[in-house]
PDB file of C-alpha atoms in Angstrom:
ATOM      1  CA  MET A   1     110.052  58.008  -9.961  1.00  0.00           C
ATOM      2  CA  ALA A   2     108.550  55.062 -11.830  1.00  0.00           C
ATOM      3  CA  THR A   3     110.785  52.754 -13.817  1.00  0.00           C
ATOM      4  CA  SER A   4     109.807  50.269 -16.516  1.00  0.00           C
ATOM      5  CA  ARG A   5     110.812  46.632 -16.834  1.00  0.00           C
ATOM      6  CA  SER A   6     110.127  44.297 -19.762  1.00  0.00           C
ATOM      7  CA  PHE A   7     109.443  40.569 -19.490  1.00  0.00           C
ATOM      8  CA  ASP A   8     109.635  38.350 -22.562  1.00  0.00           C
ATOM      9  CA  ILE A   9     107.256  35.516 -21.730  1.00  0.00           C
ATOM     10  CA  GLY A  10     107.420  33.837 -25.140  1.00  0.00           C
ATOM     11  CA  GLY A  11     104.933  33.367 -27.930  1.00  0.00           C
ATOM     12  CA  GLY A  12     105.427  36.907 -29.174  1.00  0.00           C
ATOM     13  CA  ALA A  13     104.389  38.532 -25.888  1.00  0.00           C
ATOM     14  CA  VAL A  14     106.647  41.022 -24.118  1.00  0.00           C
ATOM     15  CA  LEU A  15     105.032  42.612 -21.086  1.00  0.00           C
ATOM     16  CA  ASN A  16     105.832  46.079 -19.791  1.00  0.00           C
ATOM     17  CA  VAL A  17     105.641  46.620 -16.038  1.00  0.00           C
ATOM     18  CA  SER A  18     105.769  50.075 -14.458  1.00  0.00           C
ATOM     19  CA  CYS A  19     107.475  49.854 -11.052  1.00  0.00           C
ATOM     20  CA  PHE A  20     107.200  52.454  -8.285  1.00  0.00           C
ATOM     21  CA  GLY A  21     108.087  52.470  -4.591  1.00  0.00           C
ATOM     22  CA  SER A  22     110.678  50.340  -2.831  1.00  0.00           C
ATOM     23  CA  GLN A  23     109.297  49.417   0.563  1.00  0.00           C
ATOM     24  CA  GLY A  24     106.258  47.820   2.159  1.00  0.00           C
ATOM     25  CA  PRO A  25     103.974  45.109   0.743  1.00  0.00           C
ATOM     26  CA  ALA A  26     103.967  44.568  -3.029  1.00  0.00           C
ATOM     27  CA  LEU A  27     100.877  45.504  -5.054  1.00  0.00           C
ATOM     28  CA  ILE A  28     100.295  44.238  -8.612  1.00  0.00           C
ATOM     29  CA  PHE A  29      97.847  46.307 -10.695  1.00  0.00           C
ATOM     30  CA  LEU A  30      95.841  44.909 -13.635  1.00  0.00           C
ATOM     31  CA  HIS A  31      93.988  47.356 -15.897  1.00  0.00           C
ATOM     32  CA  PHE A  32      90.630  47.416 -17.688  1.00  0.00           C
ATOM     33  CA  TRP A  33      89.846  46.560 -21.322  1.00  0.00           C
ATOM     34  CA  GLY A  34      91.180  49.617 -23.136  1.00  0.00           C
ATOM     35  CA  GLY A  35      93.559  50.748 -20.428  1.00  0.00           C
ATOM     36  CA  SER A  36      97.223  50.433 -19.559  1.00  0.00           C
ATOM     37  CA  SER A  37      99.487  50.591 -16.556  1.00  0.00           C
ATOM     38  CA  ARG A  38      99.092  54.374 -16.464  1.00  0.00           C
ATOM     39  CA  THR A  39      95.363  54.039 -15.742  1.00  0.00           C
ATOM     40  CA  TYR A  40      96.454  53.514 -12.132  1.00  0.00           C
ATOM     41  CA  SER A  41      98.920  56.423 -12.012  1.00  0.00           C
ATOM     42  CA  PRO A  42      96.735  58.681  -9.803  1.00  0.00           C
ATOM     43  CA  VAL A  43      96.277  55.813  -7.318  1.00  0.00           C
ATOM     44  CA  ILE A  44      99.910  54.705  -7.355  1.00  0.00           C
ATOM     45  CA  GLU A  45     101.114  58.253  -6.732  1.00  0.00           C
ATOM     46  CA  LEU A  46      99.168  58.125  -3.463  1.00  0.00           C
ATOM     47  CA  LEU A  47     100.336  54.630  -2.491  1.00  0.00           C
ATOM     48  CA  GLY A  48     103.945  54.639  -3.655  1.00  0.00           C
ATOM     49  CA  THR A  49     105.360  55.868  -0.359  1.00  0.00           C
ATOM     50  CA  HIS A  50     103.731  52.959   1.495  1.00  0.00           C
ATOM     51  CA  PHE A  51     104.081  50.076  -0.964  1.00  0.00           C
ATOM     52  CA  GLN A  52     106.044  48.566  -3.822  1.00  0.00           C
ATOM     53  CA  THR A  53     103.796  48.833  -6.874  1.00  0.00           C
ATOM     54  CA  PHE A  54     103.903  46.961 -10.177  1.00  0.00           C
ATOM     55  CA  ALA A  55     101.406  48.073 -12.836  1.00  0.00           C
ATOM     56  CA  VAL A  56     101.263  45.683 -15.787  1.00  0.00           C
ATOM     57  CA  ASP A  57     100.336  46.391 -19.399  1.00  0.00           C
ATOM     58  CA  PHE A  58      98.434  43.328 -20.612  1.00  0.00           C
ATOM     59  CA  ARG A  59      99.664  41.827 -23.895  1.00  0.00           C
ATOM     60  CA  GLY A  60      98.634  44.069 -26.783  1.00  0.00           C
ATOM     61  CA  TRP A  61      97.988  47.093 -24.541  1.00  0.00           C
ATOM     62  CA  GLY A  62     100.123  50.022 -23.440  1.00  0.00           C
ATOM     63  CA  ALA A  63     103.810  49.355 -24.067  1.00  0.00           C
ATOM     64  CA  SER A  64     103.364  45.562 -24.133  1.00  0.00           C
ATOM     65  CA  THR A  65     103.363  43.542 -27.327  1.00  0.00           C
ATOM     66  CA  GLY A  66     101.442  40.423 -28.256  1.00  0.00           C
ATOM     67  CA  PRO A  67     101.064  37.969 -31.128  1.00  0.00           C
ATOM     68  CA  ASP A  68      98.823  38.562 -34.148  1.00  0.00           C
ATOM     69  CA  ASP A  69      96.838  35.436 -33.268  1.00  0.00           C
ATOM     70  CA  PRO A  70      93.262  36.607 -32.503  1.00  0.00           C
ATOM     71  CA  ASP A  71      92.755  33.653 -30.155  1.00  0.00           C
ATOM     72  CA  ALA A  72      95.753  34.499 -27.960  1.00  0.00           C
ATOM     73  CA  TYR A  73      94.019  36.983 -25.652  1.00  0.00           C
ATOM     74  CA  SER A  74      91.756  34.857 -23.470  1.00  0.00           C
ATOM     75  CA  ILE A  75      91.331  35.466 -19.750  1.00  0.00           C
ATOM     76  CA  GLN A  76      93.236  32.228 -19.164  1.00  0.00           C
ATOM     77  CA  THR A  77      96.139  33.449 -21.316  1.00  0.00           C
ATOM     78  CA  LEU A  78      96.218  36.844 -19.617  1.00  0.00           C
ATOM     79  CA  ALA A  79      96.264  35.088 -16.242  1.00  0.00           C
ATOM     80  CA  ASP A  80      99.153  32.887 -17.373  1.00  0.00           C
ATOM     81  CA  ASP A  81     101.022  36.042 -18.426  1.00  0.00           C
ATOM     82  CA  ILE A  82     100.605  37.625 -15.007  1.00  0.00           C
ATOM     83  CA  GLU A  83     101.667  34.418 -13.282  1.00  0.00           C
ATOM     84  CA  ALA A  84     104.864  34.471 -15.373  1.00  0.00           C
ATOM     85  CA  VAL A  85     105.543  38.100 -14.422  1.00  0.00           C
ATOM     86  CA  ILE A  86     104.984  37.399 -10.717  1.00  0.00           C
ATOM     87  CA  THR A  87     107.449  34.508 -10.939  1.00  0.00           C
ATOM     88  CA  ALA A  88     110.004  36.716 -12.706  1.00  0.00           C
ATOM     89  CA  LEU A  89     109.633  39.462 -10.090  1.00  0.00           C
ATOM     90  CA  GLN A  90     110.458  36.918  -7.363  1.00  0.00           C
ATOM     91  CA  LEU A  91     108.012  38.423  -4.899  1.00  0.00           C
ATOM     92  CA  LYS A  92     107.579  36.512  -1.646  1.00  0.00           C
ATOM     93  CA  SER A  93     104.230  38.101  -0.794  1.00  0.00           C
ATOM     94  CA  TYR A  94     101.927  40.447  -2.673  1.00  0.00           C
ATOM     95  CA  PHE A  95      98.392  41.660  -3.354  1.00  0.00           C
ATOM     96  CA  ILE A  96      96.644  41.820  -6.730  1.00  0.00           C
ATOM     97  CA  ILE A  97      94.420  44.767  -7.683  1.00  0.00           C
ATOM     98  CA  GLY A  98      92.298  44.159 -10.789  1.00  0.00           C
ATOM     99  CA  HIS A  99      89.953  46.612 -12.498  1.00  0.00           C
ATOM    100  CA  SER A 100      87.084  45.505 -14.780  1.00  0.00           C
ATOM    101  CA  MET A 101      88.588  42.969 -17.233  1.00  0.00           C
ATOM    102  CA  GLY A 102      91.671  42.968 -15.012  1.00  0.00           C
ATOM    103  CA  GLY A 103      89.346  42.036 -12.168  1.00  0.00           C
ATOM    104  CA  LYS A 104      88.215  38.927 -14.012  1.00  0.00           C
ATOM    105  CA  VAL A 105      91.845  37.986 -14.588  1.00  0.00           C
ATOM    106  CA  ALA A 106      92.546  38.563 -10.874  1.00  0.00           C
ATOM    107  CA  GLN A 107      89.647  36.309  -9.872  1.00  0.00           C
ATOM    108  CA  LEU A 108      90.949  33.497 -12.051  1.00  0.00           C
ATOM    109  CA  LEU A 109      94.501  33.910 -10.739  1.00  0.00           C
ATOM    110  CA  ALA A 110      93.348  33.779  -7.110  1.00  0.00           C
ATOM    111  CA  GLY A 111      90.984  30.866  -7.725  1.00  0.00           C
ATOM    112  CA  LYS A 112      93.519  28.659  -9.483  1.00  0.00           C
ATOM    113  CA  GLY A 113      95.431  28.374  -6.222  1.00  0.00           C
ATOM    114  CA  CYS A 114      98.816  28.245  -7.926  1.00  0.00           C
ATOM    115  CA  LEU A 115     100.215  31.574  -6.739  1.00  0.00           C
ATOM    116  CA  LYS A 116     102.620  31.300  -3.832  1.00  0.00           C
ATOM    117  CA  GLY A 117     102.674  34.420  -1.685  1.00  0.00           C
ATOM    118  CA  LEU A 118      99.283  35.874  -2.670  1.00  0.00           C
ATOM    119  CA  GLN A 119      97.932  37.625   0.428  1.00  0.00           C
ATOM    120  CA  GLY A 120      94.728  39.207  -0.868  1.00  0.00           C
ATOM    121  CA  VAL A 121      92.871  40.661  -3.829  1.00  0.00           C
ATOM    122  CA  VAL A 122      91.150  43.990  -4.478  1.00  0.00           C
ATOM    123  CA  LEU A 123      88.573  43.856  -7.278  1.00  0.00           C
ATOM    124  CA  VAL A 124      87.736  47.304  -8.649  1.00  0.00           C
ATOM    125  CA  ALA A 125      84.389  47.361 -10.493  1.00  0.00           C
ATOM    126  CA  PRO A 126      85.273  43.840 -11.655  1.00  0.00           C
ATOM    127  CA  ALA A 127      83.811  41.941 -14.567  1.00  0.00           C
ATOM    128  CA  PRO A 128      81.901  39.050 -12.957  1.00  0.00           C
ATOM    129  CA  PRO A 129      83.307  35.522 -13.218  1.00  0.00           C
ATOM    130  CA  SER A 130      80.224  34.278 -15.050  1.00  0.00           C
ATOM    131  CA  PRO A 131      79.921  34.506 -18.847  1.00  0.00           C
ATOM    132  CA  LEU A 132      78.486  37.644 -20.417  1.00  0.00           C
ATOM    133  CA  GLU A 133      76.942  37.197 -23.840  1.00  0.00           C
ATOM    134  CA  LEU A 134      76.070  40.464 -25.557  1.00  0.00           C
ATOM    135  CA  PRO A 135      73.282  40.832 -28.126  1.00  0.00           C
ATOM    136  CA  ALA A 136      74.671  41.133 -31.654  1.00  0.00           C
ATOM    137  CA  GLU A 137      74.062  44.891 -31.841  1.00  0.00           C
ATOM    138  CA  ALA A 138      75.779  45.557 -28.498  1.00  0.00           C
ATOM    139  CA  LYS A 139      78.740  43.405 -29.504  1.00  0.00           C
ATOM    140  CA  GLU A 140      79.154  45.384 -32.725  1.00  0.00           C
ATOM    141  CA  GLN A 141      79.096  48.601 -30.726  1.00  0.00           C
ATOM    142  CA  GLN A 142      81.870  47.311 -28.480  1.00  0.00           C
ATOM    143  CA  LEU A 143      83.937  46.146 -31.434  1.00  0.00           C
ATOM    144  CA  SER A 144      83.870  49.699 -32.827  1.00  0.00           C
ATOM    145  CA  ALA A 145      84.182  51.483 -29.480  1.00  0.00           C
ATOM    146  CA  TYR A 146      87.928  52.011 -29.780  1.00  0.00           C
ATOM    147  CA  ASP A 147      88.397  52.231 -33.545  1.00  0.00           C
ATOM    148  CA  SER A 148      88.601  56.037 -33.782  1.00  0.00           C
ATOM    149  CA  ARG A 149      89.521  58.910 -31.501  1.00  0.00           C
ATOM    150  CA  GLU A 150      85.969  60.234 -31.761  1.00  0.00           C
ATOM    151  CA  ASN A 151      84.465  56.918 -30.646  1.00  0.00           C
ATOM    152  CA  ALA A 152      87.017  56.374 -27.899  1.00  0.00           C
ATOM    153  CA  THR A 153      86.480  59.887 -26.523  1.00  0.00           C
ATOM    154  CA  PHE A 154      82.705  59.390 -26.561  1.00  0.00           C
ATOM    155  CA  VAL A 155      82.998  56.088 -24.660  1.00  0.00           C
ATOM    156  CA  ALA A 156      85.388  57.605 -22.116  1.00  0.00           C
ATOM    157  CA  LYS A 157      83.100  60.581 -21.444  1.00  0.00           C
ATOM    158  CA  ASN A 158      79.652  59.022 -21.728  1.00  0.00           C
ATOM    159  CA  VAL A 159      79.966  55.326 -20.848  1.00  0.00           C
ATOM    160  CA  LEU A 160      82.984  54.712 -18.644  1.00  0.00           C
ATOM    161  CA  THR A 161      82.856  57.841 -16.484  1.00  0.00           C
ATOM    162  CA  SER A 162      80.098  59.594 -14.569  1.00  0.00           C
ATOM    163  CA  THR A 163      82.009  62.597 -13.272  1.00  0.00           C
ATOM    164  CA  SER A 164      83.446  65.619 -15.048  1.00  0.00           C
ATOM    165  CA  LEU A 165      87.129  64.966 -15.709  1.00  0.00           C
ATOM    166  CA  PRO A 166      89.768  67.293 -17.202  1.00  0.00           C
ATOM    167  CA  ASP A 167      90.171  67.081 -20.964  1.00  0.00           C
ATOM    168  CA  GLY A 168      93.697  65.762 -20.509  1.00  0.00           C
ATOM    169  CA  VAL A 169      92.461  62.774 -18.511  1.00  0.00           C
ATOM    170  CA  ILE A 170      89.842  61.925 -21.141  1.00  0.00           C
ATOM    171  CA  ALA A 171      92.451  62.321 -23.884  1.00  0.00           C
ATOM    172  CA  ALA A 172      94.808  59.924 -22.077  1.00  0.00           C
ATOM    173  CA  LEU A 173      92.043  57.330 -21.726  1.00  0.00           C
ATOM    174  CA  ALA A 174      91.215  57.611 -25.424  1.00  0.00           C
ATOM    175  CA  GLU A 175      94.889  57.389 -26.362  1.00  0.00           C
ATOM    176  CA  ASP A 176      95.282  54.123 -24.446  1.00  0.00           C
ATOM    177  CA  MET A 177      92.156  52.712 -26.089  1.00  0.00           C
ATOM    178  CA  LEU A 178      93.477  53.521 -29.550  1.00  0.00           C
ATOM    179  CA  LYS A 179      96.955  52.188 -28.758  1.00  0.00           C
ATOM    180  CA  GLY A 180      95.689  48.675 -28.097  1.00  0.00           C
ATOM    181  CA  SER A 181      96.342  46.194 -30.901  1.00  0.00           C
ATOM    182  CA  SER A 182      93.327  45.196 -32.993  1.00  0.00           C
ATOM    183  CA  VAL A 183      93.449  41.580 -31.780  1.00  0.00           C
ATOM    184  CA  ALA A 184      93.649  42.670 -28.134  1.00  0.00           C
ATOM    185  CA  ARG A 185      90.771  45.123 -28.599  1.00  0.00           C
ATOM    186  CA  ASP A 186      88.538  42.544 -30.287  1.00  0.00           C
ATOM    187  CA  ALA A 187      89.207  39.651 -27.903  1.00  0.00           C
ATOM    188  CA  TRP A 188      87.158  40.941 -24.961  1.00  0.00           C
ATOM    189  CA  PRO A 189      83.831  41.490 -26.760  1.00  0.00           C
ATOM    190  CA  LYS A 190      84.332  38.539 -29.107  1.00  0.00           C
ATOM    191  CA  TYR A 191      85.066  35.826 -26.553  1.00  0.00           C
ATOM    192  CA  ALA A 192      86.907  36.791 -23.346  1.00  0.00           C
ATOM    193  CA  MET A 193      83.897  38.299 -21.606  1.00  0.00           C
ATOM    194  CA  ALA A 194      82.021  35.051 -22.289  1.00  0.00           C
ATOM    195  CA  GLU A 195      84.616  32.920 -20.471  1.00  0.00           C
ATOM    196  CA  ASP A 196      83.337  31.209 -17.338  1.00  0.00           C
ATOM    197  CA  VAL A 197      85.663  31.236 -14.317  1.00  0.00           C
ATOM    198  CA  THR A 198      83.001  30.721 -11.630  1.00  0.00           C
ATOM    199  CA  ALA A 199      84.335  27.279 -10.663  1.00  0.00           C
ATOM    200  CA  GLU A 200      87.783  28.698  -9.953  1.00  0.00           C
ATOM    201  CA  VAL A 201      86.395  31.705  -8.078  1.00  0.00           C
ATOM    202  CA  GLN A 202      84.642  29.433  -5.597  1.00  0.00           C
ATOM    203  CA  ASN A 203      88.099  28.135  -4.617  1.00  0.00           C
ATOM    204  CA  ILE A 204      89.504  31.530  -3.595  1.00  0.00           C
ATOM    205  CA  THR A 205      90.819  31.339  -0.027  1.00  0.00           C
ATOM    206  CA  VAL A 206      92.517  34.734   0.438  1.00  0.00           C
ATOM    207  CA  PRO A 207      90.634  37.835   1.624  1.00  0.00           C
ATOM    208  CA  VAL A 208      88.973  39.832  -1.167  1.00  0.00           C
ATOM    209  CA  LEU A 209      87.730  43.422  -1.214  1.00  0.00           C
ATOM    210  CA  VAL A 210      85.298  44.419  -3.968  1.00  0.00           C
ATOM    211  CA  VAL A 211      85.165  48.162  -4.688  1.00  0.00           C
ATOM    212  CA  ALA A 212      82.095  49.264  -6.646  1.00  0.00           C
ATOM    213  CA  ALA A 213      80.862  52.682  -7.778  1.00  0.00           C
ATOM    214  CA  SER A 214      77.329  53.993  -7.306  1.00  0.00           C
ATOM    215  CA  ALA A 215      77.135  55.552 -10.793  1.00  0.00           C
ATOM    216  CA  ASP A 216      78.837  52.734 -12.707  1.00  0.00           C
ATOM    217  CA  ARG A 217      76.980  51.999 -15.957  1.00  0.00           C
ATOM    218  CA  VAL A 218      79.240  49.087 -16.936  1.00  0.00           C
ATOM    219  CA  GLU A 219      79.304  47.008 -13.748  1.00  0.00           C
ATOM    220  CA  PRO A 220      76.459  48.428 -11.612  1.00  0.00           C
ATOM    221  CA  ALA A 221      77.118  48.491  -7.895  1.00  0.00           C
ATOM    222  CA  ASP A 222      73.797  46.819  -7.079  1.00  0.00           C
ATOM    223  CA  LYS A 223      74.878  43.719  -9.014  1.00  0.00           C
ATOM    224  CA  MET A 224      78.327  43.358  -7.475  1.00  0.00           C
ATOM    225  CA  GLN A 225      77.003  41.626  -4.361  1.00  0.00           C
ATOM    226  CA  SER A 226      75.194  38.807  -6.171  1.00  0.00           C
ATOM    227  CA  LEU A 227      77.486  38.453  -9.187  1.00  0.00           C
ATOM    228  CA  VAL A 228      80.843  38.677  -7.396  1.00  0.00           C
ATOM    229  CA  VAL A 229      80.832  38.960  -3.606  1.00  0.00           C
ATOM    230  CA  ASP A 230      78.402  36.123  -2.917  1.00  0.00           C
ATOM    231  CA  ARG A 231      80.556  33.755  -4.981  1.00  0.00           C
ATOM    232  CA  ILE A 232      83.720  34.337  -2.946  1.00  0.00           C
ATOM    233  CA  LYS A 233      84.141  32.919   0.563  1.00  0.00           C
ATOM    234  CA  HIS A 234      86.041  35.791   2.148  1.00  0.00           C
ATOM    235  CA  ALA A 235      84.823  38.840   0.227  1.00  0.00           C
ATOM    236  CA  SER A 236      83.441  42.179   1.354  1.00  0.00           C
ATOM    237  CA  LEU A 237      81.988  45.114  -0.586  1.00  0.00           C
ATOM    238  CA  VAL A 238      82.456  48.870  -0.412  1.00  0.00           C
ATOM    239  CA  VAL A 239      80.732  51.382  -2.688  1.00  0.00           C
ATOM    240  CA  ILE A 240      82.226  54.705  -3.745  1.00  0.00           C
ATOM    241  CA  GLU A 241      79.477  57.281  -4.189  1.00  0.00           C
ATOM    242  CA  GLY A 242      79.275  59.313  -7.383  1.00  0.00           C
ATOM    243  CA  SER A 243      81.990  57.590  -9.386  1.00  0.00           C
ATOM    244  CA  GLY A 244      81.483  55.795 -12.658  1.00  0.00           C
ATOM    245  CA  HIS A 245      83.302  52.706 -13.904  1.00  0.00           C
ATOM    246  CA  MET A 246      86.693  54.451 -14.035  1.00  0.00           C
ATOM    247  CA  ILE A 247      87.235  54.489 -10.279  1.00  0.00           C
ATOM    248  CA  PRO A 248      91.062  54.668 -10.617  1.00  0.00           C
ATOM    249  CA  VAL A 249      90.820  58.072 -12.334  1.00  0.00           C
ATOM    250  CA  GLU A 250      87.479  59.329 -10.999  1.00  0.00           C
ATOM    251  CA  ALA A 251      88.062  58.579  -7.310  1.00  0.00           C
ATOM    252  CA  PRO A 252      91.773  57.769  -6.898  1.00  0.00           C
ATOM    253  CA  GLY A 253      91.955  59.112  -3.369  1.00  0.00           C
ATOM    254  CA  GLN A 254      89.087  56.999  -2.092  1.00  0.00           C
ATOM    255  CA  LEU A 255      90.339  53.926  -3.929  1.00  0.00           C
ATOM    256  CA  ALA A 256      93.850  54.376  -2.525  1.00  0.00           C
ATOM    257  CA  THR A 257      92.407  54.696   0.989  1.00  0.00           C
ATOM    258  CA  HIS A 258      90.384  51.481   0.603  1.00  0.00           C
ATOM    259  CA  ILE A 259      93.392  49.598  -0.794  1.00  0.00           C
ATOM    260  CA  LYS A 260      95.702  50.782   1.998  1.00  0.00           C
ATOM    261  CA  SER A 261      93.161  49.963   4.701  1.00  0.00           C
ATOM    262  CA  PHE A 262      92.579  46.480   3.268  1.00  0.00           C
ATOM    263  CA  VAL A 263      96.275  45.698   2.853  1.00  0.00           C
ATOM    264  CA  ASP A 264      97.144  47.011   6.310  1.00  0.00           C
ATOM    265  CA  LYS A 265      94.398  44.879   7.874  1.00  0.00           C
ATOM    266  CA  VAL A 266      95.367  41.699   6.009  1.00  0.00           C
ATOM    267  CA  SER A 267      99.084  42.241   6.656  1.00  0.00           C
ATOM    268  CA  ILE A 268      98.713  42.414  10.442  1.00  0.00           C
TER     269      ILE A 268
END
């Protein structure tokens, strides 16, 4: 059964971490913009007997809190938060799994070279390390994507996913989107997606697995090779057929299999 731990990292941020499993290598899960630690629940249920898992709620999302400062949600700040949690957990070796926005945070963490014990990284439909500048109209659409249950449900069903999911799964996704604080929700489209971490990514030395989805409308699989894999020295790519951007809930079994295979191979 999962347990929760809270880490006060200062500056008004208290991070919630959902912990599951007690043996094997440690896995740290970082969620997408609009998600929470429970986004990974279907995957962790499949991996918990093999690994120790720690799913983090980023500041302002899930059960974590964050300051009211609209500038306090950069990729750099989120990475610093995760570094503080890893230090507090006192893990000697571990893997980081980052989805979408969480994937950009994971790339920065791995590229900074300051994490002792990092063995490898799994990037799940990751946001590329290069800046993304949206046209004004698209940015406005993103800023309003999570401001009502109707909008959040529409995004979950028609943008983020490409398979038919149970109503309860869609409702949980929408609930997490709405639960995010306004400053956390706005930070990604306003400035975080435009941050450039390509220089750091070129310094990654640990093995990296990039997991893409063939029907992903947000981070198309055909762009993952050039935008992510080719920029990392020791990266490889696998593509899950039929899934949309929400691989952790659309194809949890396949994702869990890829993670376990990667971790087992690196841990030999």
